[in-house]
PDB file of C-alpha atoms in Angstrom:
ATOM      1  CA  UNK A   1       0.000   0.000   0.000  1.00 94.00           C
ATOM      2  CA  UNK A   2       0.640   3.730  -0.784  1.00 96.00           C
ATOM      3  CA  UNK A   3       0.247   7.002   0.971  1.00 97.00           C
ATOM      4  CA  UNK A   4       0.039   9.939  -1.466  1.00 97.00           C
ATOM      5  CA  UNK A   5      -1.296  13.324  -1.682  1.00 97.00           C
ATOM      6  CA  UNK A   6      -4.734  12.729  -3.374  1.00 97.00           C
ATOM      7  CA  UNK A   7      -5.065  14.360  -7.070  1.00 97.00           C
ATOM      8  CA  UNK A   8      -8.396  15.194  -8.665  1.00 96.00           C
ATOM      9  CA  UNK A   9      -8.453  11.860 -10.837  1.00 96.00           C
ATOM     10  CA  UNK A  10      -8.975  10.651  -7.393  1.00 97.00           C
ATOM     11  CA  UNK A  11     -12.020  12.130  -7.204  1.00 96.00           C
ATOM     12  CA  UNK A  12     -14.109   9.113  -8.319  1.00 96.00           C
ATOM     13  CA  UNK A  13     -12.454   7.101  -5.856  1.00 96.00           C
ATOM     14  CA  UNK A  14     -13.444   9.435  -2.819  1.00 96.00           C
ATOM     15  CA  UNK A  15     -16.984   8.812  -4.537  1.00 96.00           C
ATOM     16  CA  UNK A  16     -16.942   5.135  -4.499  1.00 95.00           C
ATOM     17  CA  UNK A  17     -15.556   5.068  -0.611  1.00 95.00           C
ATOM     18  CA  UNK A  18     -18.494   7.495   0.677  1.00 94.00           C
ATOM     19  CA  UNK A  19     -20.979   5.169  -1.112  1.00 94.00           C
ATOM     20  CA  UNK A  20     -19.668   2.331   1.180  1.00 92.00           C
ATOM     21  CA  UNK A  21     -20.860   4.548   4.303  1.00 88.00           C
ATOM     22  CA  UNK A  22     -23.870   6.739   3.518  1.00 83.00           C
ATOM     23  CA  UNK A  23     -25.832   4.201   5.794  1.00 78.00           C
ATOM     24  CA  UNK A  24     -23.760   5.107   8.631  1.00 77.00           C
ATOM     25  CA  UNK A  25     -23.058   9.022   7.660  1.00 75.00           C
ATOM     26  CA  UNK A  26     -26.018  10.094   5.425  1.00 76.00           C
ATOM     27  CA  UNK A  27     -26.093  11.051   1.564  1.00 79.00           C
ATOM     28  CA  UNK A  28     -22.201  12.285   0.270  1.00 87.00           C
ATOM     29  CA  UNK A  29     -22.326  10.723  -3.103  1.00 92.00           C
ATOM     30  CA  UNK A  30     -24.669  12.826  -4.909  1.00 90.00           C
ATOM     31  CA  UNK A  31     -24.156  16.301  -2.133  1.00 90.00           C
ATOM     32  CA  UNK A  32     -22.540  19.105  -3.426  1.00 94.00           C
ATOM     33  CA  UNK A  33     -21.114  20.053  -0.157  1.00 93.00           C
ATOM     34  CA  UNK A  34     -19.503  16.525  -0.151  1.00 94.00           C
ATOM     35  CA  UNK A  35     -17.975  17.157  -3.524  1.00 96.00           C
ATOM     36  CA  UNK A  36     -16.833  20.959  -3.079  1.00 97.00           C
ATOM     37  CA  UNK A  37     -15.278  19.751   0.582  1.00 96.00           C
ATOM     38  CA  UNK A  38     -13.310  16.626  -1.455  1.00 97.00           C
ATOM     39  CA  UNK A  39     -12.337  19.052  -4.134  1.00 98.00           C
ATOM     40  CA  UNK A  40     -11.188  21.860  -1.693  1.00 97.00           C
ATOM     41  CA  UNK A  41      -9.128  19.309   0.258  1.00 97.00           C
ATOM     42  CA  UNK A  42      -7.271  17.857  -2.774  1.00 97.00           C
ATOM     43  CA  UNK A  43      -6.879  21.628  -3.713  1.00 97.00           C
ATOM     44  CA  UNK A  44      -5.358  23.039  -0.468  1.00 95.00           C
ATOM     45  CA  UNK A  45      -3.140  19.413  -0.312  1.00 96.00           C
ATOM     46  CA  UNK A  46      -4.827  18.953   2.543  1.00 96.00           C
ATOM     47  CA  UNK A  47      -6.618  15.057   1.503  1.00 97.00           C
ATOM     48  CA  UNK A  48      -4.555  11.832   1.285  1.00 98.00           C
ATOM     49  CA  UNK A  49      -5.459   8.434  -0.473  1.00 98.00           C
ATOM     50  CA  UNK A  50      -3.672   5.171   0.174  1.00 97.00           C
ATOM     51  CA  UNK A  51      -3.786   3.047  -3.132  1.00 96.00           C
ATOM     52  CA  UNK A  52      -2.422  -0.444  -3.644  1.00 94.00           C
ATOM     53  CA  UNK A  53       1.218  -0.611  -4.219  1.00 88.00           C
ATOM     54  CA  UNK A  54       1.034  -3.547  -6.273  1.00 71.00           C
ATOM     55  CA  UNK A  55      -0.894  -3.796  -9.663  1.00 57.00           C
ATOM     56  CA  UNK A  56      -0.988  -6.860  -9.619  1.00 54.00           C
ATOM     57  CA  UNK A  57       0.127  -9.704 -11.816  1.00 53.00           C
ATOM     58  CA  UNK A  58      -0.769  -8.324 -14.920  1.00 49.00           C
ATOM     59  CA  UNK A  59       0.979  -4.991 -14.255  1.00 45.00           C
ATOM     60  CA  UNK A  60      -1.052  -1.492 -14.808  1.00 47.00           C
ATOM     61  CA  UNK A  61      -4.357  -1.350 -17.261  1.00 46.00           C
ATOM     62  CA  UNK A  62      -2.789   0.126 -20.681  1.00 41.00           C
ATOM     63  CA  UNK A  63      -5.320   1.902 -20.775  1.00 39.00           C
ATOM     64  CA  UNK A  64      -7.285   2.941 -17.900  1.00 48.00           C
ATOM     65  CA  UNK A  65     -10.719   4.461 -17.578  1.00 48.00           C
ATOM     66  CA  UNK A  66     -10.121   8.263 -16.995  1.00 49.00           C
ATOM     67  CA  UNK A  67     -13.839   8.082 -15.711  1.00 55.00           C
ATOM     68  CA  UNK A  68     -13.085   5.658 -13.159  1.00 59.00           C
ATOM     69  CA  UNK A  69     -10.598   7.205 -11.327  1.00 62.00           C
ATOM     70  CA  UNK A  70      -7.966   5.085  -9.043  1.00 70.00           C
ATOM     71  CA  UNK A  71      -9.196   2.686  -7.067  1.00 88.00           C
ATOM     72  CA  UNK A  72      -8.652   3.846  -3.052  1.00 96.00           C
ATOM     73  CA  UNK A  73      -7.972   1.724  -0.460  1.00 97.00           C
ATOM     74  CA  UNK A  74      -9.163   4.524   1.817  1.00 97.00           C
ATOM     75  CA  UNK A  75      -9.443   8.366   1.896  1.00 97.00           C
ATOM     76  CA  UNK A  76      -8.738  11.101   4.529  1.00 98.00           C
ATOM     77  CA  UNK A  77      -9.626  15.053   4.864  1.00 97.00           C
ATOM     78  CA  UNK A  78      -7.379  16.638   7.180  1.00 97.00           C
ATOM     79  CA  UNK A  79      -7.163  20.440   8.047  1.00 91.00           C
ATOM     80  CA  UNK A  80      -6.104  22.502  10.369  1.00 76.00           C
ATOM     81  CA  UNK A  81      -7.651  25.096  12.885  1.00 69.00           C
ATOM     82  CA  UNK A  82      -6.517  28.712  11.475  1.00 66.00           C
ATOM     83  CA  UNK A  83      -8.557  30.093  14.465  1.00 64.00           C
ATOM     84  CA  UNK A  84      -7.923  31.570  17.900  1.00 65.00           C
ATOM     85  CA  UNK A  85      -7.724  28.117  19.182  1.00 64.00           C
ATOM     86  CA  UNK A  86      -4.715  26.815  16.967  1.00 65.00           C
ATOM     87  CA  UNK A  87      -2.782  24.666  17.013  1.00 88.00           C
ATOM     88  CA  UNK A  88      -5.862  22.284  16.817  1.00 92.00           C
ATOM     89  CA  UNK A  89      -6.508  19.744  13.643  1.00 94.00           C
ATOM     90  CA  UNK A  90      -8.802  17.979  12.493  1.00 95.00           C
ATOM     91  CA  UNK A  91     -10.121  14.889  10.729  1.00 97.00           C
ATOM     92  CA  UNK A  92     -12.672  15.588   8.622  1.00 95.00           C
ATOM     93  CA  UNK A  93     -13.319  12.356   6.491  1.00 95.00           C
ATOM     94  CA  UNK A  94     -11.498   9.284   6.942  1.00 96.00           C
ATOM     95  CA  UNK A  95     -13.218   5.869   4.924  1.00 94.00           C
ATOM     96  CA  UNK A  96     -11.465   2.616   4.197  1.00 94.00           C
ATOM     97  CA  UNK A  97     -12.801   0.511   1.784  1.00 94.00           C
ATOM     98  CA  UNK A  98     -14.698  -2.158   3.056  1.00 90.00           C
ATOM     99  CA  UNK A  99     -12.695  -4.911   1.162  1.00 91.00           C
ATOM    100  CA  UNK A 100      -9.493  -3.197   3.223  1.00 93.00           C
ATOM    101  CA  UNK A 101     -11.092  -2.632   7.017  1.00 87.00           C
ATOM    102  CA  UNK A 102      -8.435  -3.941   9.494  1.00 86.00           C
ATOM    103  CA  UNK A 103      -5.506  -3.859   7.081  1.00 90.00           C
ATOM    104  CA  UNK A 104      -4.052  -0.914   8.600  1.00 95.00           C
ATOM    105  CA  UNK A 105      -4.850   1.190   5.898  1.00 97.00           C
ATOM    106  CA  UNK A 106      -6.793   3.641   8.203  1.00 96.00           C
ATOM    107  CA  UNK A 107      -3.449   3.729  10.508  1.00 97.00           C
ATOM    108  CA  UNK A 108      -1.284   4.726   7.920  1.00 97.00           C
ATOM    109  CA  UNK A 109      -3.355   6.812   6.682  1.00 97.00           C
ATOM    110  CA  UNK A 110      -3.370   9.024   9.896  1.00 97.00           C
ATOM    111  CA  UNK A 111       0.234   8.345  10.430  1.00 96.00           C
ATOM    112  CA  UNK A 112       0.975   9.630   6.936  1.00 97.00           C
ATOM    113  CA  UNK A 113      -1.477  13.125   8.006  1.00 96.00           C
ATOM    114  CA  UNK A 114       0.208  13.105  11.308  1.00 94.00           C
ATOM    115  CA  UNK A 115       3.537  13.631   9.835  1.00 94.00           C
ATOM    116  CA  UNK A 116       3.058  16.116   7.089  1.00 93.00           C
ATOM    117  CA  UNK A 117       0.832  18.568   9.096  1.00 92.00           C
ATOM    118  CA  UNK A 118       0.700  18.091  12.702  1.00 91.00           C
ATOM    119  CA  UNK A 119       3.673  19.688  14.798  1.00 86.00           C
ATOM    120  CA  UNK A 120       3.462  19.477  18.942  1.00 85.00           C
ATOM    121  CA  UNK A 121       1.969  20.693  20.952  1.00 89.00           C
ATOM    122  CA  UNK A 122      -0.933  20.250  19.196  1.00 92.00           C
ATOM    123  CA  UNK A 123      -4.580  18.642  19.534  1.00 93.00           C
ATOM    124  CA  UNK A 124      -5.788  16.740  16.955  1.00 95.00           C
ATOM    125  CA  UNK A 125      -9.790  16.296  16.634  1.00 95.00           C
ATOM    126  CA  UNK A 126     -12.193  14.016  15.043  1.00 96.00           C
ATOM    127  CA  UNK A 127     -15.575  13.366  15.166  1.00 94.00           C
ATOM    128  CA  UNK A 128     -17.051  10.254  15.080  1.00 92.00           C
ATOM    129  CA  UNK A 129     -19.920   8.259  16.122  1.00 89.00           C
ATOM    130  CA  UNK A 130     -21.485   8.378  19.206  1.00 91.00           C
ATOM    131  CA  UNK A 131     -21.535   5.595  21.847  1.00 89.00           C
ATOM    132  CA  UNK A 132     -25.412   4.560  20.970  1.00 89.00           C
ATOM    133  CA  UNK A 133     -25.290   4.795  17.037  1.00 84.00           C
ATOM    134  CA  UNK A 134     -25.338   1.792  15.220  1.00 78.00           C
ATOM    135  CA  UNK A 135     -22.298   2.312  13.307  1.00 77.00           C
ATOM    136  CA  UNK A 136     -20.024   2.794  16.556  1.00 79.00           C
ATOM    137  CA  UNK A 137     -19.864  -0.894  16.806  1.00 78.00           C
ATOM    138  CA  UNK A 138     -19.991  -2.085  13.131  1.00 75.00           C
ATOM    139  CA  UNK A 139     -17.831   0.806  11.725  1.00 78.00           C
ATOM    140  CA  UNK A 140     -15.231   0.189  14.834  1.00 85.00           C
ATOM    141  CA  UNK A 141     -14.732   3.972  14.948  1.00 89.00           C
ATOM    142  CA  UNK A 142     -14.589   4.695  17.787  1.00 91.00           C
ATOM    143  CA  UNK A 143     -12.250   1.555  18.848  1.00 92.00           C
ATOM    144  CA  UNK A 144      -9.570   2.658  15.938  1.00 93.00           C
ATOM    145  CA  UNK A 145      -9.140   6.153  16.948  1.00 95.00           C
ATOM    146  CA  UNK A 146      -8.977   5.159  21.147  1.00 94.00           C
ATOM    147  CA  UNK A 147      -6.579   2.259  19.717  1.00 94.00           C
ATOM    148  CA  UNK A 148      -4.500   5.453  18.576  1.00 95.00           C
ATOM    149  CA  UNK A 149      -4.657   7.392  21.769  1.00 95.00           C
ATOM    150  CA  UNK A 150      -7.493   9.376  20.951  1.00 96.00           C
ATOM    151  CA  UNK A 151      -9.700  10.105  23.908  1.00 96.00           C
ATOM    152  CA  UNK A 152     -13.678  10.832  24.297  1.00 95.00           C
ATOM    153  CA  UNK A 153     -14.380  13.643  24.839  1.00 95.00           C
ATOM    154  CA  UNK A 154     -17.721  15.973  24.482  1.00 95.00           C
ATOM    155  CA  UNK A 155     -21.046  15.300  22.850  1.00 92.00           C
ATOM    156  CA  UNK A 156     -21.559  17.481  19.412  1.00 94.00           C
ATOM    157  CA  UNK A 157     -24.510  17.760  17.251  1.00 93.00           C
ATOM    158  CA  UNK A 158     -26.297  15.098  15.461  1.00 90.00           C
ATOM    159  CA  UNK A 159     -24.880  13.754  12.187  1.00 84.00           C
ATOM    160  CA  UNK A 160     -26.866  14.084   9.206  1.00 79.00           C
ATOM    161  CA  UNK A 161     -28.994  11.138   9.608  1.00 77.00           C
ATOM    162  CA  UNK A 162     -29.879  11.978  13.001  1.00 81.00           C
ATOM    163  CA  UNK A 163     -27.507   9.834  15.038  1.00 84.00           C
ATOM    164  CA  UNK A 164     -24.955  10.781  17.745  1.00 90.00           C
ATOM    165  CA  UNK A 165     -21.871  11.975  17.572  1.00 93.00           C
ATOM    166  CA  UNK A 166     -18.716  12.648  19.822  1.00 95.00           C
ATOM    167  CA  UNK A 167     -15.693  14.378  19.682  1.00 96.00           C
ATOM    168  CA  UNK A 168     -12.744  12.624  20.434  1.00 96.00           C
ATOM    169  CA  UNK A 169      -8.944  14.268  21.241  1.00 96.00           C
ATOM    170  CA  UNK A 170      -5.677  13.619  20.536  1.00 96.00           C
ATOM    171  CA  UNK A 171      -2.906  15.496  22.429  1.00 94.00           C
ATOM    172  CA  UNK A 172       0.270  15.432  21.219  1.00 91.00           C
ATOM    173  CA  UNK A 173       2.876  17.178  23.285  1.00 87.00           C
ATOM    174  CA  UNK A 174       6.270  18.688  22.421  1.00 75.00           C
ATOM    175  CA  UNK A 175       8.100  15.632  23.117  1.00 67.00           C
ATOM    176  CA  UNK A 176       6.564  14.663  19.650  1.00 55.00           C
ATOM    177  CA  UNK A 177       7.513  17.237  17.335  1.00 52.00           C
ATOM    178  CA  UNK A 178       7.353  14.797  14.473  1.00 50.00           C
ATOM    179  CA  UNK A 179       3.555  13.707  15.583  1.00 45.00           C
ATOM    180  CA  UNK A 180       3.996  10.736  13.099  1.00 50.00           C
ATOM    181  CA  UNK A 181       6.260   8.833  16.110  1.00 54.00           C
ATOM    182  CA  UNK A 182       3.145   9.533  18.416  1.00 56.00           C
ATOM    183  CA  UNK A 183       3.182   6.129  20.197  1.00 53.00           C
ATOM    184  CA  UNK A 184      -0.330   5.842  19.541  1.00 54.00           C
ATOM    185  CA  UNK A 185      -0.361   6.561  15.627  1.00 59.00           C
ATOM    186  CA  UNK A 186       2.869   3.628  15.500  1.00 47.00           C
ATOM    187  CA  UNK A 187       1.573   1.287  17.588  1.00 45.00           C
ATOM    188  CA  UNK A 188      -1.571   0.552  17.017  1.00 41.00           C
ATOM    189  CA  UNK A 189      -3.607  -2.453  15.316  1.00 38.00           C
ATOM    190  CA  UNK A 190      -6.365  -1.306  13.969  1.00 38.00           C
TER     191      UNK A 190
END
């Protein structure tokens, strides 16, 4: 597996991955929000894609379908807080394909974020599913980002569908300048 910067032809990809959780997050696929927010990511080189490193046995397609995009093993939006607050980050979208769940892919892909953007001190935010929703337990959000020292912390609006949500919190001190070595991020197993 690879770690990149994500480019617009991997636009169709980001599609694909948020069709795999609309159940769990609401409608992205067909939102223009969704597709300004993937597109302003990618612009600002703020959105990462891991991709298989391999091709395969029969090497690249000759000629791939420009329509089609790459095919993403997962996805992330990552940004910063610019505000009064700062330095405080945040994940906004992170999706692994369900054919790659529990291959790590959602581990490097935060390591990879970690290390390009996120100097200590520093928080680092996400919001994911609260305790009683549904997806807490079949998603395994909430057990990947505690696996990787992320902590609960308070109760935030609803997500689009209605269901609960929680903040959780990272804090990475100064002793981890290069947040990438955060013991969490490197040793997890999720």
């Amino acid at each position: 597996m690879l770690v990149r910067l994500a480019q617009e032809r991997d636009f169709p990809g980001f599609l694909r991955l948020a069709a795999q959780v609309e159940d769990w997050f609401g409608p992205m696929v067909e939102d223009a929000g969704f597709h300004e927010a993937v597109h302003e990511h990618i612009r600002r080189r703020a959105a990462l894609v891991a991709v298989p490193s391999d091709p395969g046995p029969e090497g690249p397609d000759p000629d791939p379908d420009p329509e089609a995009g790459t095919p993403l093993l997962g996805g992330l939006l990552f940004g910063p807080d610019t505000g009064p607050t700062a330095p405080v980050h945040h994940v906004h979208w992170l999706v692994v394909s369900q054919q790659a769940r529990t291959g790590g892919v959602g581990r490097a892909l935060m390591r990879d974020a970690m290390r390009r953007w996120v100097r200590g001190p520093a928080d680092v935010e996400v919001v994911t599913f609260g305790a009683d929703h549904p997806g807490a337990s079949a998603s395994g959000a909430r057990v990947f980002y505690e696996r990787l020292g992320f902590t609960p912390a308070e109760t935030v609006a609803p997500g689009p569908e209605g269901g609960s949500r929680q903040l959780f919190r990272l804090t990475v001190g100064a002793e981890h300048p290069r947040t990438g070595d955060h013991p969490g991020i490197v040793g997890a197993s999720a």
